[in-house]
Tab-separated table of C-alpha atoms (C1' of nucleotides) in Angstrom:
chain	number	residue	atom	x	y	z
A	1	UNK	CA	-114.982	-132.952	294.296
A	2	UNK	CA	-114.282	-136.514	293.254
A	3	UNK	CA	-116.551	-137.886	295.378
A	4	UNK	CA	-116.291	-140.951	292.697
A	5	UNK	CA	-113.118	-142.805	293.809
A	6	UNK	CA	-112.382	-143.656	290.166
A	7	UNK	CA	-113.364	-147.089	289.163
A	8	UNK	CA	-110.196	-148.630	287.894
A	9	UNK	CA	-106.969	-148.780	289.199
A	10	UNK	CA	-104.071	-146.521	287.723
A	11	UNK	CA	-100.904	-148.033	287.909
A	12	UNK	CA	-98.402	-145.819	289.330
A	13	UNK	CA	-94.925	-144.981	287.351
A	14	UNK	CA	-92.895	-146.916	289.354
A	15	UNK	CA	-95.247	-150.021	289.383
A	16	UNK	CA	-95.803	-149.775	285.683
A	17	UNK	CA	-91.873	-150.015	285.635
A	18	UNK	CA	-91.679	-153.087	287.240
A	19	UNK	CA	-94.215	-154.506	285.946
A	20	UNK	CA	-92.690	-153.912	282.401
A	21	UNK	CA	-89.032	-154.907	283.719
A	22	UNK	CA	-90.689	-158.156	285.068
A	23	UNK	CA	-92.378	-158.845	281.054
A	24	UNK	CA	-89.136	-158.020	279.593
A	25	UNK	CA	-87.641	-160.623	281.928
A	26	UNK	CA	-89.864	-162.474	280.605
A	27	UNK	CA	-92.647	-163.390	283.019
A	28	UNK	CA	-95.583	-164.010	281.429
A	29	UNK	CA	-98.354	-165.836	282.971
A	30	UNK	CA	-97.479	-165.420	286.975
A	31	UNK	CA	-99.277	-167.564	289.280
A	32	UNK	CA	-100.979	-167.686	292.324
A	33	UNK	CA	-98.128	-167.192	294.368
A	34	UNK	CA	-96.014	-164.826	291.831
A	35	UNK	CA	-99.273	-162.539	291.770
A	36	UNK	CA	-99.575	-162.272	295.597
A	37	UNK	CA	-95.536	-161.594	295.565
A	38	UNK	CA	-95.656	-159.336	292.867
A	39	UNK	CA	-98.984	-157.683	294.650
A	40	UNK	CA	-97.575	-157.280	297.807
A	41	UNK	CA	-94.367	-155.909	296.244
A	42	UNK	CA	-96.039	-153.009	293.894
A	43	UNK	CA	-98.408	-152.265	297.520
A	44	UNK	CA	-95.278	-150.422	298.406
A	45	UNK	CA	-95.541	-147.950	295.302
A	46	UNK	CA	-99.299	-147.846	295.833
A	47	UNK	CA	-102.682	-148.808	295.837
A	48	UNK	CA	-103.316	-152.557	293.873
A	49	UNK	CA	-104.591	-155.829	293.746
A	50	UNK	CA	-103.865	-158.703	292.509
A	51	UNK	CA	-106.170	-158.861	289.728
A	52	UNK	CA	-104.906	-155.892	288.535
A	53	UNK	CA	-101.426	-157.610	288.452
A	54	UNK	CA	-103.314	-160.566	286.453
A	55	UNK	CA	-105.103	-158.220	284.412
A	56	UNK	CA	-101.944	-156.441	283.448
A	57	UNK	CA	-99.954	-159.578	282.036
A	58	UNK	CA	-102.768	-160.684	280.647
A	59	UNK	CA	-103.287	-157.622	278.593
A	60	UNK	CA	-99.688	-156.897	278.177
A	61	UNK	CA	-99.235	-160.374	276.655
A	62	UNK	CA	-102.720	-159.971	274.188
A	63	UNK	CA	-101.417	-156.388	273.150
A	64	UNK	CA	-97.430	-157.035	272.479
A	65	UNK	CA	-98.655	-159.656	270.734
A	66	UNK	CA	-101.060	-158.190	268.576
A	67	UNK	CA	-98.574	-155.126	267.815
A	68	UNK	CA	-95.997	-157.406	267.050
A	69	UNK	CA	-98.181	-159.446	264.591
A	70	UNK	CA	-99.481	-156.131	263.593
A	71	UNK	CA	-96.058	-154.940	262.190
A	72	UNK	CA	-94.526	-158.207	260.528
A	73	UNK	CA	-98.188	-158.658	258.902
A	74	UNK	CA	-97.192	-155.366	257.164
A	75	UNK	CA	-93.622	-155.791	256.790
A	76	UNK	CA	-94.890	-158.982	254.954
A	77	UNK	CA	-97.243	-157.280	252.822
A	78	UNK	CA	-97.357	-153.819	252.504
A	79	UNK	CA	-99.497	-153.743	249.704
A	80	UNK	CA	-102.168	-155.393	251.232
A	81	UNK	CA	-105.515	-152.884	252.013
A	82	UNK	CA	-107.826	-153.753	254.745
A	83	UNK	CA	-110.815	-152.730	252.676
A	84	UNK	CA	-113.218	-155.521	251.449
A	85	UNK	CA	-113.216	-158.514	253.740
A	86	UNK	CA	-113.037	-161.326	251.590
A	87	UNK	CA	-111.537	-163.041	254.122
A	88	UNK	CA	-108.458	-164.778	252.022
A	89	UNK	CA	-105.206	-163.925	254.313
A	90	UNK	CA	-106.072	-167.190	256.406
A	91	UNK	CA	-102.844	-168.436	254.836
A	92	UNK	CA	-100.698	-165.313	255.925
A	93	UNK	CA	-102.295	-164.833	259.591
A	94	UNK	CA	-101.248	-168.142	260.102
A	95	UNK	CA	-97.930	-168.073	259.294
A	96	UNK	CA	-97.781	-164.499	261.343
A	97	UNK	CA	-98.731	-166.435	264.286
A	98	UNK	CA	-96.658	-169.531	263.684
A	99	UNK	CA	-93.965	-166.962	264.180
A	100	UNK	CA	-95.404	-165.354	266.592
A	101	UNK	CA	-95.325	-169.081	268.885
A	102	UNK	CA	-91.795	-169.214	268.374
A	103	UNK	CA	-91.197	-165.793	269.827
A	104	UNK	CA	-93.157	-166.684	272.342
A	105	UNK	CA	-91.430	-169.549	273.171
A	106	UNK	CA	-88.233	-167.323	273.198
A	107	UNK	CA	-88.474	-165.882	276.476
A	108	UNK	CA	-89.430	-169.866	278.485
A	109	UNK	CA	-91.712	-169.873	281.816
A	110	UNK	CA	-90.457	-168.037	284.402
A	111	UNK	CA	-86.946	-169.714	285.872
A	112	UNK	CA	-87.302	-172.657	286.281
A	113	UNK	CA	-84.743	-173.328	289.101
A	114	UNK	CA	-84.680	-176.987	289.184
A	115	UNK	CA	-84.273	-177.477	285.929
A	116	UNK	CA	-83.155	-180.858	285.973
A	117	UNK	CA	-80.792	-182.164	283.596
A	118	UNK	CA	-83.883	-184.228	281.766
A	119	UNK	CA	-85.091	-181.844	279.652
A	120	UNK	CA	-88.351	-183.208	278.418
A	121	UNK	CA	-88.389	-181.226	275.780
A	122	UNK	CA	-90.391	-184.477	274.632
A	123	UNK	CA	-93.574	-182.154	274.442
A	124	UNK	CA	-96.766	-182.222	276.127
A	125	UNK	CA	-97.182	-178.236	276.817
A	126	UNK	CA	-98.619	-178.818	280.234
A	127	UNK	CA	-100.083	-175.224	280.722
A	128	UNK	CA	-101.530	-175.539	284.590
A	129	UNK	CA	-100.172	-172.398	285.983
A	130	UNK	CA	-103.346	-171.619	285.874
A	131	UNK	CA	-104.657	-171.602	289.221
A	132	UNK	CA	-104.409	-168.192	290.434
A	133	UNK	CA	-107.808	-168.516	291.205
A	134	UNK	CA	-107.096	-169.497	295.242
A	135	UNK	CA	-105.087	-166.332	294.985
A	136	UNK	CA	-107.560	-163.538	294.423
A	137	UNK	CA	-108.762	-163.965	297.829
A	138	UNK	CA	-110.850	-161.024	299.277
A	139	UNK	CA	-109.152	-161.112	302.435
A	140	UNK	CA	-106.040	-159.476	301.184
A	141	UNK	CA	-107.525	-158.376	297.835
A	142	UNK	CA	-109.444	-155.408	299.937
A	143	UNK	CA	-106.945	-155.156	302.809
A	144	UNK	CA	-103.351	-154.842	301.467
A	145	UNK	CA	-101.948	-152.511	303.370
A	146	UNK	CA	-100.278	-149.649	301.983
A	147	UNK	CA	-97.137	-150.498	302.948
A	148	UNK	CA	-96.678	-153.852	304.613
A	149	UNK	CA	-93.390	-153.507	305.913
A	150	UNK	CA	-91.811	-154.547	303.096
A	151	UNK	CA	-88.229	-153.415	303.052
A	152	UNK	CA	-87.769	-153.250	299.254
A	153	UNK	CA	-84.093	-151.398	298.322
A	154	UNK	CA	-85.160	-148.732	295.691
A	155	UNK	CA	-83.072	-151.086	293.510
A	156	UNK	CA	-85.371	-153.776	293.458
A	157	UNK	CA	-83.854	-156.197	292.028
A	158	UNK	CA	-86.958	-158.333	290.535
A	159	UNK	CA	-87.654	-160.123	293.695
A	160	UNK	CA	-85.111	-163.071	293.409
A	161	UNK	CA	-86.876	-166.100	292.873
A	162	UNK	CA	-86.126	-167.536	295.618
A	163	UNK	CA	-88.922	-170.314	296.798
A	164	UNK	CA	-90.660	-168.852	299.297
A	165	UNK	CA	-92.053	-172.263	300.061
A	166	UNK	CA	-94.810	-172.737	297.838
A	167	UNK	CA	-93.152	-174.991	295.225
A	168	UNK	CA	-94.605	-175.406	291.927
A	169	UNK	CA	-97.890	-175.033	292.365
A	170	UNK	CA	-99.521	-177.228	289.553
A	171	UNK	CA	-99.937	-179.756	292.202
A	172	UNK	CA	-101.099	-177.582	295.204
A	173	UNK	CA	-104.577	-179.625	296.294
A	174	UNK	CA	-105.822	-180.246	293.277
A	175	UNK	CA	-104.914	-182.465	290.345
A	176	UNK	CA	-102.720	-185.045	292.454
A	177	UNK	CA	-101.397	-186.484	289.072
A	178	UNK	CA	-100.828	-184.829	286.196
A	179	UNK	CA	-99.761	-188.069	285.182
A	180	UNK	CA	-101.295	-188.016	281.680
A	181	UNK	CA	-101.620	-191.500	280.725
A	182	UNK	CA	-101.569	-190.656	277.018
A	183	UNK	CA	-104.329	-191.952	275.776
B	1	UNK	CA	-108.557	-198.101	295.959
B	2	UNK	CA	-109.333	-194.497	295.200
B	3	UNK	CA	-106.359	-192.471	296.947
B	4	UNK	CA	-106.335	-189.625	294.449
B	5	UNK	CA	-109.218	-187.917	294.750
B	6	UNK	CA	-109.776	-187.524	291.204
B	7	UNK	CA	-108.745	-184.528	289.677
B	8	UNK	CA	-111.938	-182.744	288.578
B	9	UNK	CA	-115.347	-182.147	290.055
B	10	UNK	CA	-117.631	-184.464	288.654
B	11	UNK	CA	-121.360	-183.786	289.298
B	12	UNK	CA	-123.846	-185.843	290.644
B	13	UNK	CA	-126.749	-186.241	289.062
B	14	UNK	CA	-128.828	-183.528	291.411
B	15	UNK	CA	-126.381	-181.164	291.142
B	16	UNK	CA	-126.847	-181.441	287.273
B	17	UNK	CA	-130.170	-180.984	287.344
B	18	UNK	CA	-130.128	-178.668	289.612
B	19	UNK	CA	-128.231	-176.344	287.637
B	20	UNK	CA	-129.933	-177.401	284.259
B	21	UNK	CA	-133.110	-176.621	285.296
B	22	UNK	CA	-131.512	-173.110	286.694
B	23	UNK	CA	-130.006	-172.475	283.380
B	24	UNK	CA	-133.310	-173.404	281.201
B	25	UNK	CA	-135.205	-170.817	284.455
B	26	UNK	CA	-132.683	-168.363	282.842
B	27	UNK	CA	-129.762	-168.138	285.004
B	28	UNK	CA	-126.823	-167.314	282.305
B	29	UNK	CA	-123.772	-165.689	284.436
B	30	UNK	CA	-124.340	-165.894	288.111
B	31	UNK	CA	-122.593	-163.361	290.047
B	32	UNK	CA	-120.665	-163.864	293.621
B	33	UNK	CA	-123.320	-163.571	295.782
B	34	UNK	CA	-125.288	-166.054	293.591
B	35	UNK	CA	-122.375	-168.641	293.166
B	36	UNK	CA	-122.306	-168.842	296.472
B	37	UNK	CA	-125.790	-169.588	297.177
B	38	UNK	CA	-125.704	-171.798	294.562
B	39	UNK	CA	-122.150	-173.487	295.825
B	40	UNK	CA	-123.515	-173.697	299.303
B	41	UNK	CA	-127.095	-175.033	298.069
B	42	UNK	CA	-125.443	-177.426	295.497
B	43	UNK	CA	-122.760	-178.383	298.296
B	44	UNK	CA	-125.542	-180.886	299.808
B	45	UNK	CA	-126.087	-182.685	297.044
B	46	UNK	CA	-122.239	-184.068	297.120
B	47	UNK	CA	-118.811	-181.790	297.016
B	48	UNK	CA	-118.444	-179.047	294.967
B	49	UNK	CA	-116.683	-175.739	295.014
B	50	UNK	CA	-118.308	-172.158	293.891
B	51	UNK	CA	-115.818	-172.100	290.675
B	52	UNK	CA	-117.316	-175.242	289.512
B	53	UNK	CA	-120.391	-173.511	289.522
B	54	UNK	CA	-118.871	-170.710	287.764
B	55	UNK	CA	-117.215	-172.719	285.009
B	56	UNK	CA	-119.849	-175.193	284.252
B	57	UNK	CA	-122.203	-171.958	283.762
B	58	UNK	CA	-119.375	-170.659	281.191
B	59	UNK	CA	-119.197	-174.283	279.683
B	60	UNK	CA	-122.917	-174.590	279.197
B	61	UNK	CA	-124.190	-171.556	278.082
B	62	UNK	CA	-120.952	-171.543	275.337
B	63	UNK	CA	-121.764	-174.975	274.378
B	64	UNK	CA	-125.039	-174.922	274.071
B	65	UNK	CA	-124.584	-171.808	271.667
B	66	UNK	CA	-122.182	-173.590	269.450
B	67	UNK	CA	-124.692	-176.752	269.667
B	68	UNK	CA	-127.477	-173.836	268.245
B	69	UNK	CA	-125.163	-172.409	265.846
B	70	UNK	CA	-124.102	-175.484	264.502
B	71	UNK	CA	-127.909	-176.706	263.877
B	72	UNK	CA	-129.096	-173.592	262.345
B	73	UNK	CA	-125.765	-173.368	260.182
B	74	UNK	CA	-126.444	-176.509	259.002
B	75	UNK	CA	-130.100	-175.925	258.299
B	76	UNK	CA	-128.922	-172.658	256.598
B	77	UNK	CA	-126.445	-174.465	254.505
B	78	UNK	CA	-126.960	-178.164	254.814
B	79	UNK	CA	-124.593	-178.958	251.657
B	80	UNK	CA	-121.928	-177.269	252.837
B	81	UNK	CA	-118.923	-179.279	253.833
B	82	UNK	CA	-116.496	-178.933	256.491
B	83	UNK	CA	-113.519	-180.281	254.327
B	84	UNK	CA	-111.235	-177.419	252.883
B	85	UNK	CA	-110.786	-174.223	255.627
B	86	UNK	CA	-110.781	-172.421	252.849
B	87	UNK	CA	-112.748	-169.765	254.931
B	88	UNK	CA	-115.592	-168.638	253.304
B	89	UNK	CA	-118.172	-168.756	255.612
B	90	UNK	CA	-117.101	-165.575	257.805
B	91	UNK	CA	-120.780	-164.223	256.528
B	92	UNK	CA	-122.546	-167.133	258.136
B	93	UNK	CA	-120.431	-167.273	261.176
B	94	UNK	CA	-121.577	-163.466	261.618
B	95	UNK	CA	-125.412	-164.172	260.894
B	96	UNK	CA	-125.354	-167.156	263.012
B	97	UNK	CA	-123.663	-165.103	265.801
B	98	UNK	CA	-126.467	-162.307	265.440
B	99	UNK	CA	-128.952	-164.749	265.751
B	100	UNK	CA	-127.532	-166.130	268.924
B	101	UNK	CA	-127.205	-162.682	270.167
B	102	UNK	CA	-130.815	-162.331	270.067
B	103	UNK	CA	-131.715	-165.526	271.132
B	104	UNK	CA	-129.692	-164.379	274.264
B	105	UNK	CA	-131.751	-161.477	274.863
B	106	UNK	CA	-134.730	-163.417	275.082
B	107	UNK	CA	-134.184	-164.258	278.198
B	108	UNK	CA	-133.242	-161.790	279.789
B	109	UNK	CA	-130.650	-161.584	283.048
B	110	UNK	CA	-131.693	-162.709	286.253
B	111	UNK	CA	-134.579	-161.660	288.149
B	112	UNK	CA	-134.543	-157.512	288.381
B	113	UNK	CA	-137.343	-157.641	290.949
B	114	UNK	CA	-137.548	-154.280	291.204
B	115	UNK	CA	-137.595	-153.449	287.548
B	116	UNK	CA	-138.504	-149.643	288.479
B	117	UNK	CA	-140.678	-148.929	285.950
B	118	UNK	CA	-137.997	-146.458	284.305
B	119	UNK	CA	-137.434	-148.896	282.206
B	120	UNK	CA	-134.335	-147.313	280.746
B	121	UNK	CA	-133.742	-149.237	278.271
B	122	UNK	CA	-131.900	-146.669	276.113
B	123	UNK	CA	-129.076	-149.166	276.188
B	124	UNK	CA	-125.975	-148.520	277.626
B	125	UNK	CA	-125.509	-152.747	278.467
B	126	UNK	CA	-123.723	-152.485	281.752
B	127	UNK	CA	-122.235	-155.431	282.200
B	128	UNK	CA	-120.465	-155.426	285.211
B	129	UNK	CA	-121.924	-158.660	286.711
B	130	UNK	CA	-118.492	-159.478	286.236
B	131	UNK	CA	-117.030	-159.673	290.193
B	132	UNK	CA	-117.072	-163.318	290.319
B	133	UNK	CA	-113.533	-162.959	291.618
B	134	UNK	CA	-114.698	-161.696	295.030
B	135	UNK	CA	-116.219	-165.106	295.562
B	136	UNK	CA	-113.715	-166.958	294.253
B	137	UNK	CA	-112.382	-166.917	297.956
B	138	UNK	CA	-110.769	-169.998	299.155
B	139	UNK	CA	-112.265	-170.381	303.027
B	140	UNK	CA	-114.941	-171.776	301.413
B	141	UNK	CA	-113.661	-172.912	297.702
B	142	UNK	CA	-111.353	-175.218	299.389
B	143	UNK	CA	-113.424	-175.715	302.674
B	144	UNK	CA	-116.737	-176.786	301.514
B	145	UNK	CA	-118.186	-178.943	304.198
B	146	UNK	CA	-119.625	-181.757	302.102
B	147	UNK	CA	-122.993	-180.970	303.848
B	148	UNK	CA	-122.848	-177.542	305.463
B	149	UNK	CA	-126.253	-178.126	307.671
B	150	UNK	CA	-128.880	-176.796	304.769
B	151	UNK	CA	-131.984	-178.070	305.395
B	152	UNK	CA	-132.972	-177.445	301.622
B	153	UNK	CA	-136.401	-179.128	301.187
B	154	UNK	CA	-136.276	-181.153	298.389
B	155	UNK	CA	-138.502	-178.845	296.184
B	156	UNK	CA	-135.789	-176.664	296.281
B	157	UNK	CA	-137.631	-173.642	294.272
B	158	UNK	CA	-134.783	-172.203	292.845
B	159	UNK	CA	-132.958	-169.877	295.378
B	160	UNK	CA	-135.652	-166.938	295.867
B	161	UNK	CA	-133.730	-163.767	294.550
B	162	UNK	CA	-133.481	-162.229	297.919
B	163	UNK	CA	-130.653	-159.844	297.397
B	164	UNK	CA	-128.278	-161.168	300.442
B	165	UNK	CA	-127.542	-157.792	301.751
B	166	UNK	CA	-125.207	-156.807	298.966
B	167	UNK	CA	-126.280	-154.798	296.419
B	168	UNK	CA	-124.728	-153.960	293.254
B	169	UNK	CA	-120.978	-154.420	293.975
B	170	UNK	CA	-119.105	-153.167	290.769
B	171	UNK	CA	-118.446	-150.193	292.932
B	172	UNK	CA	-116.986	-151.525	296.462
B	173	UNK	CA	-113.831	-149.796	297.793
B	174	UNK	CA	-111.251	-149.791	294.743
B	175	UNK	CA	-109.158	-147.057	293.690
B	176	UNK	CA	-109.370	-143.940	295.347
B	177	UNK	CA	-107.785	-141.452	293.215
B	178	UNK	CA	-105.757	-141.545	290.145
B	179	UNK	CA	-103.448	-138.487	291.107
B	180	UNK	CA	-100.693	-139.707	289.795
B	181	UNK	CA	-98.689	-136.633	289.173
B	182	UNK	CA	-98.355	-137.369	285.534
B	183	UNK	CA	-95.050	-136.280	285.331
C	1	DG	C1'	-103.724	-120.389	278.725
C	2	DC	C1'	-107.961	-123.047	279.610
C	3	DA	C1'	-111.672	-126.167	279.155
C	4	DA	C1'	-114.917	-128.708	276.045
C	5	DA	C1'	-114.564	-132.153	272.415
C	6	DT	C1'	-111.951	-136.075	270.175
C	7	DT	C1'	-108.915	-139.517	269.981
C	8	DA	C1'	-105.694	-142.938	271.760
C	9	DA	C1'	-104.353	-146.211	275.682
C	10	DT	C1'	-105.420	-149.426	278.542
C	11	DG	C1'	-107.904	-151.590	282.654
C	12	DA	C1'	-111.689	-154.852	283.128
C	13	DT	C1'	-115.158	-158.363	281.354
C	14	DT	C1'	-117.003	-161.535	278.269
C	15	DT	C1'	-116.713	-164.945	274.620
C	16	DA	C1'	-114.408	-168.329	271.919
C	17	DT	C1'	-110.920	-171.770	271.667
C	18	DT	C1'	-108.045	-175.289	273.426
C	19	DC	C1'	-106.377	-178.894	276.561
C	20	DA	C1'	-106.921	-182.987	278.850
C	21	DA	C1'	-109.472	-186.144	282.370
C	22	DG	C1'	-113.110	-189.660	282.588
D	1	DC	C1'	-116.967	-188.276	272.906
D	2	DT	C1'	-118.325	-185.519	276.651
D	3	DT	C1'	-117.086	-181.962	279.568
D	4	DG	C1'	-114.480	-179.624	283.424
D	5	DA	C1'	-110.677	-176.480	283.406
D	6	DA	C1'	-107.677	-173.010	281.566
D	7	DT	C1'	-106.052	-169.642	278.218
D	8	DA	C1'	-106.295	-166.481	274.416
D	9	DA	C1'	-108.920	-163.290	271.703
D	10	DA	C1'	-112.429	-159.936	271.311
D	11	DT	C1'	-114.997	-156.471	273.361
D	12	DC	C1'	-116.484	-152.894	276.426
D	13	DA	C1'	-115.722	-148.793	279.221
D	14	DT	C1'	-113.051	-145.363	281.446
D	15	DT	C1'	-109.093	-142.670	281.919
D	16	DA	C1'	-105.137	-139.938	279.852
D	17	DA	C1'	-103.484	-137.364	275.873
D	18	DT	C1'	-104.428	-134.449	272.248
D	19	DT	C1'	-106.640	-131.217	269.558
D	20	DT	C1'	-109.570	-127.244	268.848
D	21	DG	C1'	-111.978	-122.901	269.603
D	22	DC	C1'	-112.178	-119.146	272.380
DNA sequence: GCAAATTAATGATTTATTCAAG
DNA sequence: CTTGAATAAATCATTAATTTGC
């Protein structure tokens, strides 16, 4: 009988589908909001939580990643044998992940609607999309409903990114500035 | 005058020694229920929230490692320089990582005041102190009354280990059943 | 065909590294 | 330079595939 509910969550077919569609769009690193969208979204195809959503990207990201630099550390030197770990490819793991960066940077942050014309492309990465922490809150974290009337076409179209209010985040009641006076 | 708020938490002195002396008692990785405690007890002392509590743990116990590893790799090695990556000192890095493993151990994880004789400790680590995330919950990350009413003596002996009510967690309501007709 | 035993995937946690405010 | 905050990498642990012997 299994009594034991199973201590980790299974991602159903469909949700495993999405949740690769949404990579391949290239969402990476979803935030608060995103995560309780996307949460509330995959409730419909079954049991989850948000950090299960988290967890996913997060381990998507680390494995593609490490698959990808994986095969063109290979490609790159196929002659190379794993056995004695002198610990000399320093050189060649760098460059792997050099490339890997610019992959990276292939597929940008999530769409960035705005996008105004000023593309401070300056620099200063600016990573605080961080704060998904106010999202894993227990009080839809347990709950979530099976099914919470969402209306979802079986099409699902990658929920269109439509603002649902919450703007960029990165600013929500926190850091008031991200100013960055330089020095 | 001060309208941002400042960005980060920034501890007042009681706070720090607060948690200083908890970490020396041998607190290492609080879990929820003792976050909160913490948070709450902490919380009269001048604002804070329960994830500074969590990170600051995180911060100190890492840095105080390196701070260990860097002494004893120095003592190990003291005319070694740190000019040239030229990455030979993976062996070290190892040893010095071993050491601080055990060094860990010494003090062992919070009070088990039980400790049922059985002591089992045929291994199997168990970590699973891990549902911080519960906690993170923001009715009282972002409430936080700056003095919620604790009439904390100033002795303050350390939160007495009283388990709150909830026991071991790790196993609350999650998944259910993996069915998932394969297929 | 089927279950116990192994192996491969992958969800979940911890540790190390990095970024930037003060 | 210190340190709070955040992310990436490494690690652990459990579930699903698969192999194997019957």
């Amino acid at each position: 009988m299994p009594q034991v509910p199973s201590t980790r969550w299974c991602p159903t077919p469909e949700q495993l589908m999405i949740l690769e569609e949404m990579y391949r769009t290239g969402v990476r690193t979803p935030n608060a909001s995103q995560i309780q969208q996307i949460t509330s979204h995959l409730s419909y195809y079954g049991k989850i939580e948000g950090k299960n959503v988290f967890y996913w990207f997060q381990n998507h990201k680390a494995r593609e990643r490490q698959k990808l630099r994986r095969r063109l550390s290979k490609q790159q030197q196929p002659n190379m044998q794993p056995l004695q770990g002198a610990g000399g490819l320093d050189e060649q793991r760098s460059e792997g992940l050099d490339l890997l960066r610019k992959l990276e940077i292939e597929c940008p942050p999530q769409g960035e609607e705005g996008s105004s014309s000023t593309s401070a492309s300056s620099g200063t990465s600016l990573r605080c999309s961080c704060e998904w922490m106010k999202m894993v809150d227990p009080s839809f974290l347990e709950g979530t409903p099976p099914c919470c009337g969402i209306s979802t076409p079986r099409t699902l179209e990658l929920f269109p990114t439509t603002s649902t209010g919450l703007k960029d985040e990165c600013s929500t009641s926190k850091s008031s500035s991200c100013s960055a006076s330089t020095s």
